[in-house]
Amino acid sequence: MKQKISFVGILLGLISAPLALADQLNMRRGVTDISGQVYDLHMTILWICIAMGVVVFGVMFWSIIHHRRSAGHEAAQFHGSTKLELTWTIVPTLILVAMAIPATQTLIAMYDTGGEDMTVEVRGYQWKWQYKYLDDDYNNTFGFFSTLATPQDEIRNQSNKGEHYLLEVDNALRIPTNRKVRFLITAEDVIHAWWVPDFGIKRDAIPGMLNELWTIVEEPGVYRGQCTELCGKDHGFMPVVVEVLEEAEFDAWYAQEMANESIRQEALSKTFTHEELMAQGEEVYGTFCASCHQPNGQGLPPVFPSLVGTTVVTGPRDEHIKLVIDGVNGSAMQAFGKQLDAAQLGAVVHYERHAWGNNAGDITQPRDVLELSGQ
Amino acid sequence: MSEVIHAGHQDSDHGSDHDHGPDKGLARWLFTTNHKDIGTLYLWFSFAMLFIGGIMALVIRTELFQPGLQFVDPAFFNQMTTNHGLIMVFGAIMPAFVGLANWLLPMQVGAPDMALPRMNNLSFWILPFAFGMMLSTLFMEGGGPNFGWTFYAPLSTTYAPDSVTFFIFAVHMMGASSIMGSINIIATILNMRAPGMTLMKMPLFVWTWLITAYLLIAVMPVLAGAVTMMLFDIHFGTSFFNAAGGGDPVMFQHIFWFFGHPEVYIMILPAFGIVSHIIPAFARKPLFGYDSMVYAVASIAFLSFIVWAHHMFTVGMPLAGQLFFMYSTMLIAIPTGVKVFNWTATMWQGSMSFETPMLFAIAFVVLFTIGGFSGLMLAITPADYQYHDTYFVVAHFHYVLVPGALFSIIAAVYFWFPKWTGKMYNETMGKAHFWLSFIGVNVTFFPQHFSGLAGMPRRIPDYALQFADFNMISSIGAFIFGFSQLVFLYVIIHGIRKGKPAKARAWEGARGLEWTLPSPAPYHSFTQPPHVPDAEVQG
Amino acid sequence: MANTESNPTEYYVPHNGWYPVVLAAGLAVMLTGTATFMNDVKANEPGSWTQILLGFAVVAVVLYYWFGKVILENTQGLVNDQLRRSYVWGMGWFIFSEVMFFAAFFGALFYTRTLSVAWLGGEGAKGFTGDYLWPAFNDVWPVVSNPDNVLFPGPEVSMAAPASAAGWVSYLPFYNTVILLLSSVTVHNAHTAIKNEDRFKLKAWLGVTVALGCIFLGLQVEEYVVAYNDMGLTLSSGIYGSTFFLLTGFHGFHVTLGTVILLVQLIRSFRGHFGPKDCFGFEAASWYWHFVDVVWVGLFIFVYVF
Ligand code: HEA
Ligand code: HEA
Ligand code: CUA
Ligand SMILES: [Cu+2]
């Protein structure tokens, strides 16, 4: 008898200990209606499984303890019972039906797209996200890239890791509270997946194909997730950060960005000095190129070539610009013409031609890029 | 009947030896046509692969011991994850089951050997070459496969390292090996049974392998088709997996998982068979519900063909598709439940003793069921959006694969070890191996449920700080588990060299034709078709 | 010939042999050679055929000896009914595995035709893909104009449009269908001839079958030449070319294999092999041939007609 009690005690302990720590150990409830529904669904099936486990393992351990040969138990010789077999076919079936009903309801609710207040295009790149705010006709109004902001020395254990280690970006996606936001999700190169756990939404970003998602968030705040589909070397380093702003705050920010957009347009026709180009180029390089070609330009041969003293960076300028605009087909070198504007491209090419001891001695202005990209 | 077996000496390449015994030296293993020799080759091969794949797992766990990048760079980490998965699945688990099939099927159905012995040797010898080819890619310029064991396009096509071509041909070779192996198994089972052994009298290991062999023949060619399309996308400009040319990257996933889901049942059905032998033997009681066990396996196999897209809930299928795949996946819980309940009922009112094989078998039932429960949770589409590609999935499949498939293989090795070698392993060491493994496996994989629910994606070399504790525990567990497999190696070698002689029926409760043979079993199992006594029949 | 009264208690277990392990090594040599070759070509370096041919030679030689040995064992009467049944089962399930291999390609054809091309063209459940990402693309099958025509320049015309193709070539798939169906009949006639122990008819019908196989292959080569030269339909002309060439190409490859196997049977029949009860080699070859034929019918319907 003592044995039995202690066994039950251990079993209960095993089950309840994790639940006592539920906050750290369990799925979070999240901040949207959908994520709440998913959480409830998760808890329902978890409890069903635990109950099932208690019954099955309970019977099993009872017999392990009592029907032992060392305890002198003689084996019975029955080997079948249609009644029992039917019971344990039908009862689980009913349980499954009971699980399927709320699951179906939640799924249908999740597929209720349409009626959106605004649309954002989410595009995955190796290894960053691009967000574009679309107008009612699905034209791009403005957009930006969102890249990991955690410094390399934290990753390399050379300095202490910050609170949001690996879950912080330079530009977070911003959306307003209480509006239905529709996301159009796609990718440029390989498959990525966009996930914000607190919204209860996750969808693959597939090159050449489009997926939709939507959410309505009531709580302002910063919500963090990650790319969840293996997408190559830096798959672990492309976080998703969404900043949910109060509606008024969002609208003000949005208007400001629209104004900035026209300033950006003007920069395309300006002429810059060598120093201005180097400064801006270094910034662009750091954000877009350094992950492969490394901050010192040495690359990671043989896969990612060095940019120091190579024929491209010392050769004709236009070839260099074209290579960066069009990328190299079939390699990880992307067509940056689609990601960067002419001002950024001009600056980064200029920078590459004059950094790390390179000295091409020429100058690359935004308009040189515009000419080559045929705009 | 002294010459019922023609050993082919009439025109043998090696002169005439009339003893039908094995050749001497290396030639025995290279040229053998004997099911036991080939079974042994398979088993040692898979054991070696378990160690290689395990070392890769330890590289993963070492890097994940703490946040930050410490030991390997992300590119190499991805190669470790990919090759760990591939080697464990195709190199460790599958060949181990084929090895067991080779050893056991002829003995269990009362045949002298497998139906097609020369092809049997070919099936085995392809494997070392295939895996040699695959492992060599790790030393190539640009590195080995780094796109996950599921090798989704276009990461595995346009963006893959050059070595992917070698990987593709290696997969072709493994596929050819599996297909030949299964043809052999089907022919053996359907054609070589002793008179009187009707289908519904076959031992469950035979049944489960028959069905597994059908699964293999149906899906390995589809995998071959998938890698062939990859090959053409990479080298010949086709656009199967490229939307720009009218194809679709998601199509790759459909084709892959049409293979991949049945594949995971290929790794568990023979395990069901093994456990259905061990539990009755040590409960000293016939298997409960033999017929329904057979039907359950058949239903699982059938269902496995129509659930594949549960791995793809997040690719954005239309709603009707999501619902169909959710429902069909949930249905698998029913036949699997029948099996779990039947094993429990077999133990009930038994007269149980707990030798090492039984311990592993019981741990199998318990831990596999836990893995099955998490599988059922994954099947619930809306919840899967939160679980998908997180460590929750990693926890799920390690529970069904490690204390599932791997434990069943270990249990089988302990159970039939006396029959194979004629010696007994050391029971104390066996039990030590069990308890270390049991603790190790749970410490490794249970915390992964929590890191997954907390939001840790899989296939990442570095992680946010809130996942640190779980990962540290998991890494410690992995080393315990890895160490305990060294104990296993020791027990086996010690048993072979110093074990005490075993009786023909090494376990008093064991039933089946193989136990009517002496231990060790003779080189050609049944030289004459045996009579099948009722007492040796499972049902 | 063979021991006709096979004893059910007697079973032939072949002795150890070097074929399997050498065959596996030959395969590995051939495939690593092929992979190296492909990677060299992709990197615009000259590829070398030496290793591929070496590996192939090993494979071919081993297969020659292996099958020779099996035939010898058979004529020596070592093969009893049980083993014969194993061969039958083996061949049957091997053919089934081939069916599943083709199923993968047919699956790809159906998936792209009914789902992905429609979505990319703005139709169906995920039509917003086409509307948003590929507004210029129209979903018509065969796809002659791809979503991205720079990366994948489409063909000018499709194989299914006979009017635009030149003269008799337009009916080529139809001729090929007739030829293969006929060859199924001729191979069946050869089988009947064995049963009737009519050696002459056996050789004649088998010879005709092999000839038909060769004609089929010749016509298919012609078709490919026209496709590449006159129609711009290539492997790289988008999903239509991809599915077209992989399906017909792998089928053609199987026809080649089938023809070689039948040729071997023809040679054997000239050497006096095969009797009414002892013609497994022939039967296996003919099943394979029927299978190739059935696949072609599927191809004809789904690749050319619809
Ligand atoms: C041996 C291998 C094996 C086995 C047996 C299973 C069994 C099951 N698996 Fe698992 N699975 C894998 C190996 C396996 N799986 C692998 C390798 C992956 C990951 C692949 C990758 O992405 O790399 C995976 C991933 C995977 C996913 C995708 C997750 C994701 O990526 O998002 C899903 C989703 O549905 C799933 C479901 C199931 C289900 C429902 C079962 C069922 O068969 C389980 C049935 C069993 C039980 C339910 C327990 C016993 C039953 C009872 C006691 C009866 C009563 C119970 C109730 C009614 C509650 N599995
Ligand atoms: C089929 C079976 C199988 C088996 C048996 C295992 C066994 C193990 N697996 Fe595996 N695993 C997979 C199949 C399997 N795995 C698959 C399919 C994936 C997905 C891959 C992908 O994402 O593409 C995966 C992924 C995977 C991950 C996730 C990686 C990622 O997402 O980045 C992790 C992480 O912890 C892991 C860990 C382990 C560990 C610790 C073991 C241990 O059980 C291993 C124990 C064995 C040994 C350690 C070897 C024996 C001992 C020695 C050689 C002696 C030396 C040891 C010491 C001195 C301690 N596995
Ligand atoms: Cu992007 Cu993973
Ligand atoms: Cu599955």
CSV table of N, CA, C and O in Angstrom, one decimal, chain B residues 323-358:
chain,number,residue,atom,x,y,z
B,323,LEU,N,-8.4,21.7,-43.0
B,323,LEU,CA,-9.3,20.9,-42.2
B,323,LEU,C,-9.1,19.4,-42.5
B,323,LEU,O,-9.1,18.6,-41.6
B,324,PHE,N,-9.1,19.1,-43.8
B,324,PHE,CA,-8.9,17.7,-44.2
B,324,PHE,C,-7.7,17.1,-43.5
B,324,PHE,O,-7.8,16.0,-42.9
B,325,PHE,N,-6.6,17.8,-43.6
B,325,PHE,CA,-5.4,17.2,-43.1
B,325,PHE,C,-5.4,17.2,-41.5
B,325,PHE,O,-4.8,16.3,-40.9
B,326,MET,N,-6.1,18.1,-40.9
B,326,MET,CA,-6.2,18.1,-39.5
B,326,MET,C,-7.0,16.9,-39.0
B,326,MET,O,-6.6,16.1,-38.2
B,327,TYR,N,-8.1,16.7,-39.7
B,327,TYR,CA,-9.0,15.6,-39.3
B,327,TYR,C,-8.3,14.2,-39.5
B,327,TYR,O,-8.3,13.3,-38.6
B,328,SER,N,-7.7,14.1,-40.7
B,328,SER,CA,-7.1,12.8,-41.0
B,328,SER,C,-6.0,12.5,-40.0
B,328,SER,O,-5.8,11.3,-39.6
B,329,THR,N,-5.2,13.5,-39.7
B,329,THR,CA,-4.1,13.3,-38.8
B,329,THR,C,-4.6,12.8,-37.4
B,329,THR,O,-4.1,11.9,-36.8
B,330,MET,N,-5.7,13.5,-36.9
B,330,MET,CA,-6.2,13.1,-35.6
B,330,MET,C,-6.6,11.7,-35.6
B,330,MET,O,-6.5,11.0,-34.6
B,331,LEU,N,-7.2,11.2,-36.7
B,331,LEU,CA,-7.7,9.8,-36.7
B,331,LEU,C,-6.6,8.8,-36.4
B,331,LEU,O,-6.9,7.8,-35.8
B,332,ILE,N,-5.3,9.2,-36.7
B,332,ILE,CA,-4.3,8.2,-36.4
B,332,ILE,C,-4.2,7.8,-34.9
B,332,ILE,O,-3.7,6.8,-34.5
B,333,ALA,N,-4.6,8.8,-34.1
B,333,ALA,CA,-4.6,8.5,-32.6
B,333,ALA,C,-5.4,7.2,-32.3
B,333,ALA,O,-5.1,6.6,-31.3
B,334,ILE,N,-6.5,7.0,-33.1
B,334,ILE,CA,-7.4,5.8,-32.7
B,334,ILE,C,-6.7,4.5,-32.8
B,334,ILE,O,-6.5,3.8,-31.8
B,335,PRO,N,-6.2,4.1,-34.0
B,335,PRO,CA,-5.5,2.8,-34.1
B,335,PRO,C,-4.2,2.8,-33.2
B,335,PRO,O,-3.9,1.7,-32.6
B,336,THR,N,-3.5,3.9,-33.1
B,336,THR,CA,-2.4,3.9,-32.2
B,336,THR,C,-2.8,3.7,-30.8
B,336,THR,O,-2.1,2.9,-30.0
B,337,GLY,N,-3.9,4.3,-30.4
B,337,GLY,CA,-4.4,4.1,-29.1
B,337,GLY,C,-4.7,2.6,-28.8
B,337,GLY,O,-4.4,2.1,-27.8
B,338,VAL,N,-5.4,2.0,-29.8
B,338,VAL,CA,-5.7,0.6,-29.7
B,338,VAL,C,-4.4,-0.2,-29.4
B,338,VAL,O,-4.4,-1.1,-28.5
B,339,LYS,N,-3.3,0.1,-30.0
B,339,LYS,CA,-2.1,-0.6,-29.7
B,339,LYS,C,-1.7,-0.4,-28.3
B,339,LYS,O,-1.3,-1.3,-27.6
B,340,VAL,N,-1.7,0.9,-27.9
B,340,VAL,CA,-1.2,1.2,-26.5
B,340,VAL,C,-2.1,0.5,-25.5
B,340,VAL,O,-1.6,-0.2,-24.5
B,341,PHE,N,-3.4,0.5,-25.7
B,341,PHE,CA,-4.3,-0.1,-24.8
B,341,PHE,C,-4.1,-1.7,-24.8
B,341,PHE,O,-4.1,-2.3,-23.7
B,342,ASN,N,-3.9,-2.2,-25.9
B,342,ASN,CA,-3.6,-3.7,-26.0
B,342,ASN,C,-2.4,-4.1,-25.2
B,342,ASN,O,-2.3,-5.1,-24.6
B,343,TRP,N,-1.3,-3.3,-25.4
B,343,TRP,CA,-0.1,-3.6,-24.6
B,343,TRP,C,-0.4,-3.5,-23.1
B,343,TRP,O,0.1,-4.4,-22.3
B,344,THR,N,-1.1,-2.5,-22.7
B,344,THR,CA,-1.5,-2.4,-21.3
B,344,THR,C,-2.3,-3.6,-20.9
B,344,THR,O,-2.0,-4.2,-19.8
B,345,ALA,N,-3.2,-4.0,-21.7
B,345,ALA,CA,-4.1,-5.1,-21.3
B,345,ALA,C,-3.2,-6.4,-21.3
B,345,ALA,O,-3.6,-7.3,-20.6
B,346,THR,N,-2.2,-6.5,-22.1
B,346,THR,CA,-1.3,-7.6,-22.0
B,346,THR,C,-0.6,-7.7,-20.7
B,346,THR,O,-0.4,-8.8,-20.1
B,347,MET,N,-0.2,-6.6,-20.2
B,347,MET,CA,0.5,-6.6,-18.9
B,347,MET,C,-0.4,-6.9,-17.8
B,347,MET,O,-0.1,-7.5,-16.8
B,348,TRP,N,-1.7,-6.4,-17.9
B,348,TRP,CA,-2.7,-6.6,-16.8
B,348,TRP,C,-2.8,-8.0,-16.5
B,348,TRP,O,-3.0,-8.9,-17.4
B,349,GLN,N,-2.8,-8.3,-15.2
B,349,GLN,CA,-3.0,-9.7,-14.7
B,349,GLN,C,-1.9,-10.6,-15.2
B,349,GLN,O,-2.0,-11.9,-15.2
B,350,GLY,N,-0.7,-10.1,-15.7
B,350,GLY,CA,0.4,-10.9,-16.1
B,350,GLY,C,1.2,-11.4,-14.9
B,350,GLY,O,0.8,-11.1,-13.7
B,351,SER,N,2.3,-12.0,-15.2
B,351,SER,CA,3.2,-12.4,-14.1
B,351,SER,C,4.5,-11.8,-14.5
B,351,SER,O,5.4,-12.5,-15.1
B,352,MET,N,4.7,-10.5,-14.3
B,352,MET,CA,5.7,-9.8,-14.9
B,352,MET,C,7.1,-9.8,-14.2
B,352,MET,O,7.2,-9.8,-13.0
B,353,SER,N,8.1,-9.9,-15.1
B,353,SER,CA,9.5,-9.7,-14.5
B,353,SER,C,10.1,-8.7,-15.4
B,353,SER,O,9.7,-8.5,-16.6
B,354,PHE,N,11.1,-8.0,-14.9
B,354,PHE,CA,11.6,-6.8,-15.6
B,354,PHE,C,13.1,-6.9,-15.9
B,354,PHE,O,13.9,-6.3,-15.4
B,355,GLU,N,13.4,-7.8,-16.9
B,355,GLU,CA,14.7,-7.9,-17.4
B,355,GLU,C,14.9,-6.7,-18.4
B,355,GLU,O,13.9,-6.1,-18.8
B,356,THR,N,16.1,-6.5,-18.8
B,356,THR,CA,16.4,-5.3,-19.6
B,356,THR,C,15.5,-5.1,-20.8
B,356,THR,O,15.0,-4.0,-21.0
B,357,PRO,N,15.2,-6.1,-21.6
B,357,PRO,CA,14.4,-5.9,-22.8
B,357,PRO,C,13.0,-5.4,-22.4
B,357,PRO,O,12.4,-4.5,-23.0
B,358,MET,N,12.5,-5.9,-21.3
B,358,MET,CA,11.1,-5.5,-20.8
B,358,MET,C,11.2,-4.1,-20.3
B,358,MET,O,10.3,-3.3,-20.6
